[in-house]
Amino acid sequence: DAMVIQNPRYQVTQFGKPVTLSCSQTLNHNVMYWYQQKSSQAPKLLFHYYDKDFNNEADTPDNFQSRRPNTSFCFLDIRSPGLGDAAMYLCATSRSQGIRSNQPQHFGDGTRLSIL
Amino acid sequence: GIQVEQSPPDLILQEGANSTLRCNFSDSVNNLQWFHQNPWGQLINLFYIPSGTKQNGRLSATTVATERYSLLYISSSQTTDSGVYFCARGAGSYQLTFGKGTKLSVIP
């Protein structure tokens, strides 16, 4: 089945130690998103790729970076994780053909990140 | 900024009961989606519904864009319906702003 796959499901890292989360998709969607969701809160968009174009949200800390080497894969890099970065990280995809073309977003199962 | 308000924040239902969840938004919409997040954190897209009415089994949704609200109906609720229901609205075009959600607990 076509889907959005996130690995790993759970990730533990040390304070200040760089960590990378991965997302892959078989939907061939051109837009990929990364969200951060803290406990009992709504998902918050960090950034997204529209094709190869990277779009950062204004309030996303510089500590968070992303890479999209091809259509299928997208990575979230946290350069120096702090205790406040412990959260669920959700990857999503959608198909868009421009500003007036909207399609449902499909989410992966998420990676729950813990900071020691 | 764009507001997405959901009500009620919490809801407890007896299994078999029906419910209506509401989403109000402060601006015009061309992208409105409903999601269910189960207790394991999985976020499932229920409806893409910028206007009109859609039904999928026991669930249906209606968006009245001119009055800036959307409703999610759950009929004959089951324990597997428990979780958090999010309404999300397109902030620009395809980007979404989520409401704070409605936490639903269905008890046997």
PDB file of N, CA and C in Angstrom, chain A residues 6 9 16 20-22 24-25 29-30 32 71-74 76 78 81 92-93 96 98 102 107-109 111 114 116:
ATOM      1  N   GLN A   6       7.823   6.614   8.565  1.00  0.00           N
ATOM      2  CA  GLN A   6       8.787   7.337   9.385  1.00  0.00           C
ATOM      3  C   GLN A   6       9.621   6.362  10.212  1.00  0.00           C
ATOM      4  N   ARG A   9      10.477   4.725  15.007  1.00  0.00           N
ATOM      5  CA  ARG A   9       9.227   5.055  15.680  1.00  0.00           C
ATOM      6  C   ARG A   9       9.518   5.796  16.990  1.00  0.00           C
ATOM      7  N   GLY A  16      22.122  17.942  23.291  1.00  0.00           N
ATOM      8  CA  GLY A  16      23.189  18.498  22.475  1.00  0.00           C
ATOM      9  C   GLY A  16      23.740  17.591  21.397  1.00  0.00           C
ATOM     10  N   THR A  20      18.956  12.783  13.530  1.00  0.00           N
ATOM     11  CA  THR A  20      18.252  12.870  12.250  1.00  0.00           C
ATOM     12  C   THR A  20      17.065  11.928  12.246  1.00  0.00           C
ATOM     13  N   LEU A  21      15.932  12.461  11.839  1.00  0.00           N
ATOM     14  CA  LEU A  21      14.729  11.660  11.674  1.00  0.00           C
ATOM     15  C   LEU A  21      14.435  11.547  10.185  1.00  0.00           C
ATOM     16  N   SER A  22      13.903  10.405   9.776  1.00  0.00           N
ATOM     17  CA  SER A  22      13.694  10.199   8.348  1.00  0.00           C
ATOM     18  C   SER A  22      12.238   9.943   8.009  1.00  0.00           C
ATOM     19  N   SER A  24       9.898   8.666   4.426  1.00  0.00           N
ATOM     20  CA  SER A  24       9.837   8.285   3.022  1.00  0.00           C
ATOM     21  C   SER A  24       8.382   8.111   2.617  1.00  0.00           C
ATOM     22  N   GLN A  25       8.111   8.266   1.334  1.00  0.00           N
ATOM     23  CA  GLN A  25       6.741   8.152   0.851  1.00  0.00           C
ATOM     24  C   GLN A  25       6.700   7.439  -0.493  1.00  0.00           C
ATOM     25  N   HIS A  29       3.954  12.212  -3.929  1.00  0.00           N
ATOM     26  CA  HIS A  29       3.456  13.566  -3.695  1.00  0.00           C
ATOM     27  C   HIS A  29       4.599  14.561  -3.774  1.00  0.00           C
ATOM     28  N   ASN A  30       4.288  15.747  -4.297  1.00  0.00           N
ATOM     29  CA  ASN A  30       5.352  16.730  -4.493  1.00  0.00           C
ATOM     30  C   ASN A  30       5.596  17.601  -3.258  1.00  0.00           C
ATOM     31  N   MET A  32       6.123  17.829   0.875  1.00  0.00           N
ATOM     32  CA  MET A  32       6.389  17.094   2.115  1.00  0.00           C
ATOM     33  C   MET A  32       6.542  18.090   3.256  1.00  0.00           C
ATOM     34  N   THR A  71      12.320  12.994  -4.429  1.00  0.00           N
ATOM     35  CA  THR A  71      10.885  13.109  -4.177  1.00  0.00           C
ATOM     36  C   THR A  71      10.439  12.250  -3.012  1.00  0.00           C
ATOM     37  N   SER A  72      11.065  11.087  -2.859  1.00  0.00           N
ATOM     38  CA  SER A  72      10.562  10.099  -1.908  1.00  0.00           C
ATOM     39  C   SER A  72      11.022  10.307  -0.473  1.00  0.00           C
ATOM     40  N   PHE A  73      12.139  10.971  -0.276  1.00  0.00           N
ATOM     41  CA  PHE A  73      12.727  11.040   1.062  1.00  0.00           C
ATOM     42  C   PHE A  73      12.834  12.475   1.562  1.00  0.00           C
ATOM     43  N   CYS A  74      12.658  12.596   2.881  1.00  0.00           N
ATOM     44  CA  CYS A  74      12.854  13.894   3.523  1.00  0.00           C
ATOM     45  C   CYS A  74      13.390  13.635   4.926  1.00  0.00           C
ATOM     46  N   LEU A  76      14.696  15.286   8.790  1.00  0.00           N
ATOM     47  CA  LEU A  76      14.684  16.370   9.777  1.00  0.00           C
ATOM     48  C   LEU A  76      15.944  16.237  10.622  1.00  0.00           C
ATOM     49  N   ILE A  78      18.111  17.794  13.756  1.00  0.00           N
ATOM     50  CA  ILE A  78      18.141  18.683  14.917  1.00  0.00           C
ATOM     51  C   ILE A  78      19.593  18.764  15.348  1.00  0.00           C
ATOM     52  N   PRO A  81      19.970  19.162  20.093  1.00  0.00           N
ATOM     53  CA  PRO A  81      18.661  19.027  20.768  1.00  0.00           C
ATOM     54  C   PRO A  81      18.709  19.495  22.207  1.00  0.00           C
ATOM     55  N   ALA A  92       4.361  14.572   6.783  1.00  0.00           N
ATOM     56  CA  ALA A  92       3.133  14.487   5.992  1.00  0.00           C
ATOM     57  C   ALA A  92       3.440  14.802   4.536  1.00  0.00           C
ATOM     58  N   THR A  93       2.556  14.358   3.664  1.00  0.00           N
ATOM     59  CA  THR A  93       2.704  14.656   2.244  1.00  0.00           C
ATOM     60  C   THR A  93       1.365  15.081   1.660  1.00  0.00           C
ATOM     61  N   SER A  96       0.098  18.982  -4.695  1.00  0.00           N
ATOM     62  CA  SER A  96      -0.364  20.335  -4.981  1.00  0.00           C
ATOM     63  C   SER A  96       0.134  20.755  -6.348  1.00  0.00           C
ATOM     64  N   GLY A  98      -0.238  24.092  -7.250  1.00  0.00           N
ATOM     65  CA  GLY A  98      -0.236  25.543  -7.208  1.00  0.00           C
ATOM     66  C   GLY A  98      -1.069  26.051  -6.071  1.00  0.00           C
ATOM     67  N   ASN A 102      -5.525  22.229  -3.742  1.00  0.00           N
ATOM     68  CA  ASN A 102      -5.337  21.661  -2.415  1.00  0.00           C
ATOM     69  C   ASN A 102      -5.796  20.224  -2.382  1.00  0.00           C
ATOM     70  N   PHE A 107      -0.371  11.589   6.735  1.00  0.00           N
ATOM     71  CA  PHE A 107       0.664  11.593   7.758  1.00  0.00           C
ATOM     72  C   PHE A 107       1.287  10.217   7.951  1.00  0.00           C
ATOM     73  N   GLY A 108       2.573  10.229   8.320  1.00  0.00           N
ATOM     74  CA  GLY A 108       3.215   9.040   8.826  1.00  0.00           C
ATOM     75  C   GLY A 108       2.831   8.814  10.283  1.00  0.00           C
ATOM     76  N   ASP A 109       3.332   7.708  10.838  1.00  0.00           N
ATOM     77  CA  ASP A 109       2.982   7.362  12.221  1.00  0.00           C
ATOM     78  C   ASP A 109       3.754   8.180  13.255  1.00  0.00           C
ATOM     79  N   THR A 111       7.621  10.007  14.764  1.00  0.00           N
ATOM     80  CA  THR A 111       8.769   9.576  15.569  1.00  0.00           C
ATOM     81  C   THR A 111       8.703  10.321  16.893  1.00  0.00           C
ATOM     82  N   SER A 114      12.881  11.537  22.478  1.00  0.00           N
ATOM     83  CA  SER A 114      13.166  11.805  23.881  1.00  0.00           C
ATOM     84  C   SER A 114      14.591  12.319  24.014  1.00  0.00           C
ATOM     85  N   LEU A 116      17.765  12.932  26.679  1.00  0.00           N
ATOM     86  CA  LEU A 116      18.282  12.597  28.002  1.00  0.00           C
ATOM     87  C   LEU A 116      19.239  13.668  28.514  1.00  0.00           C
TER      88      LEU A 116
END
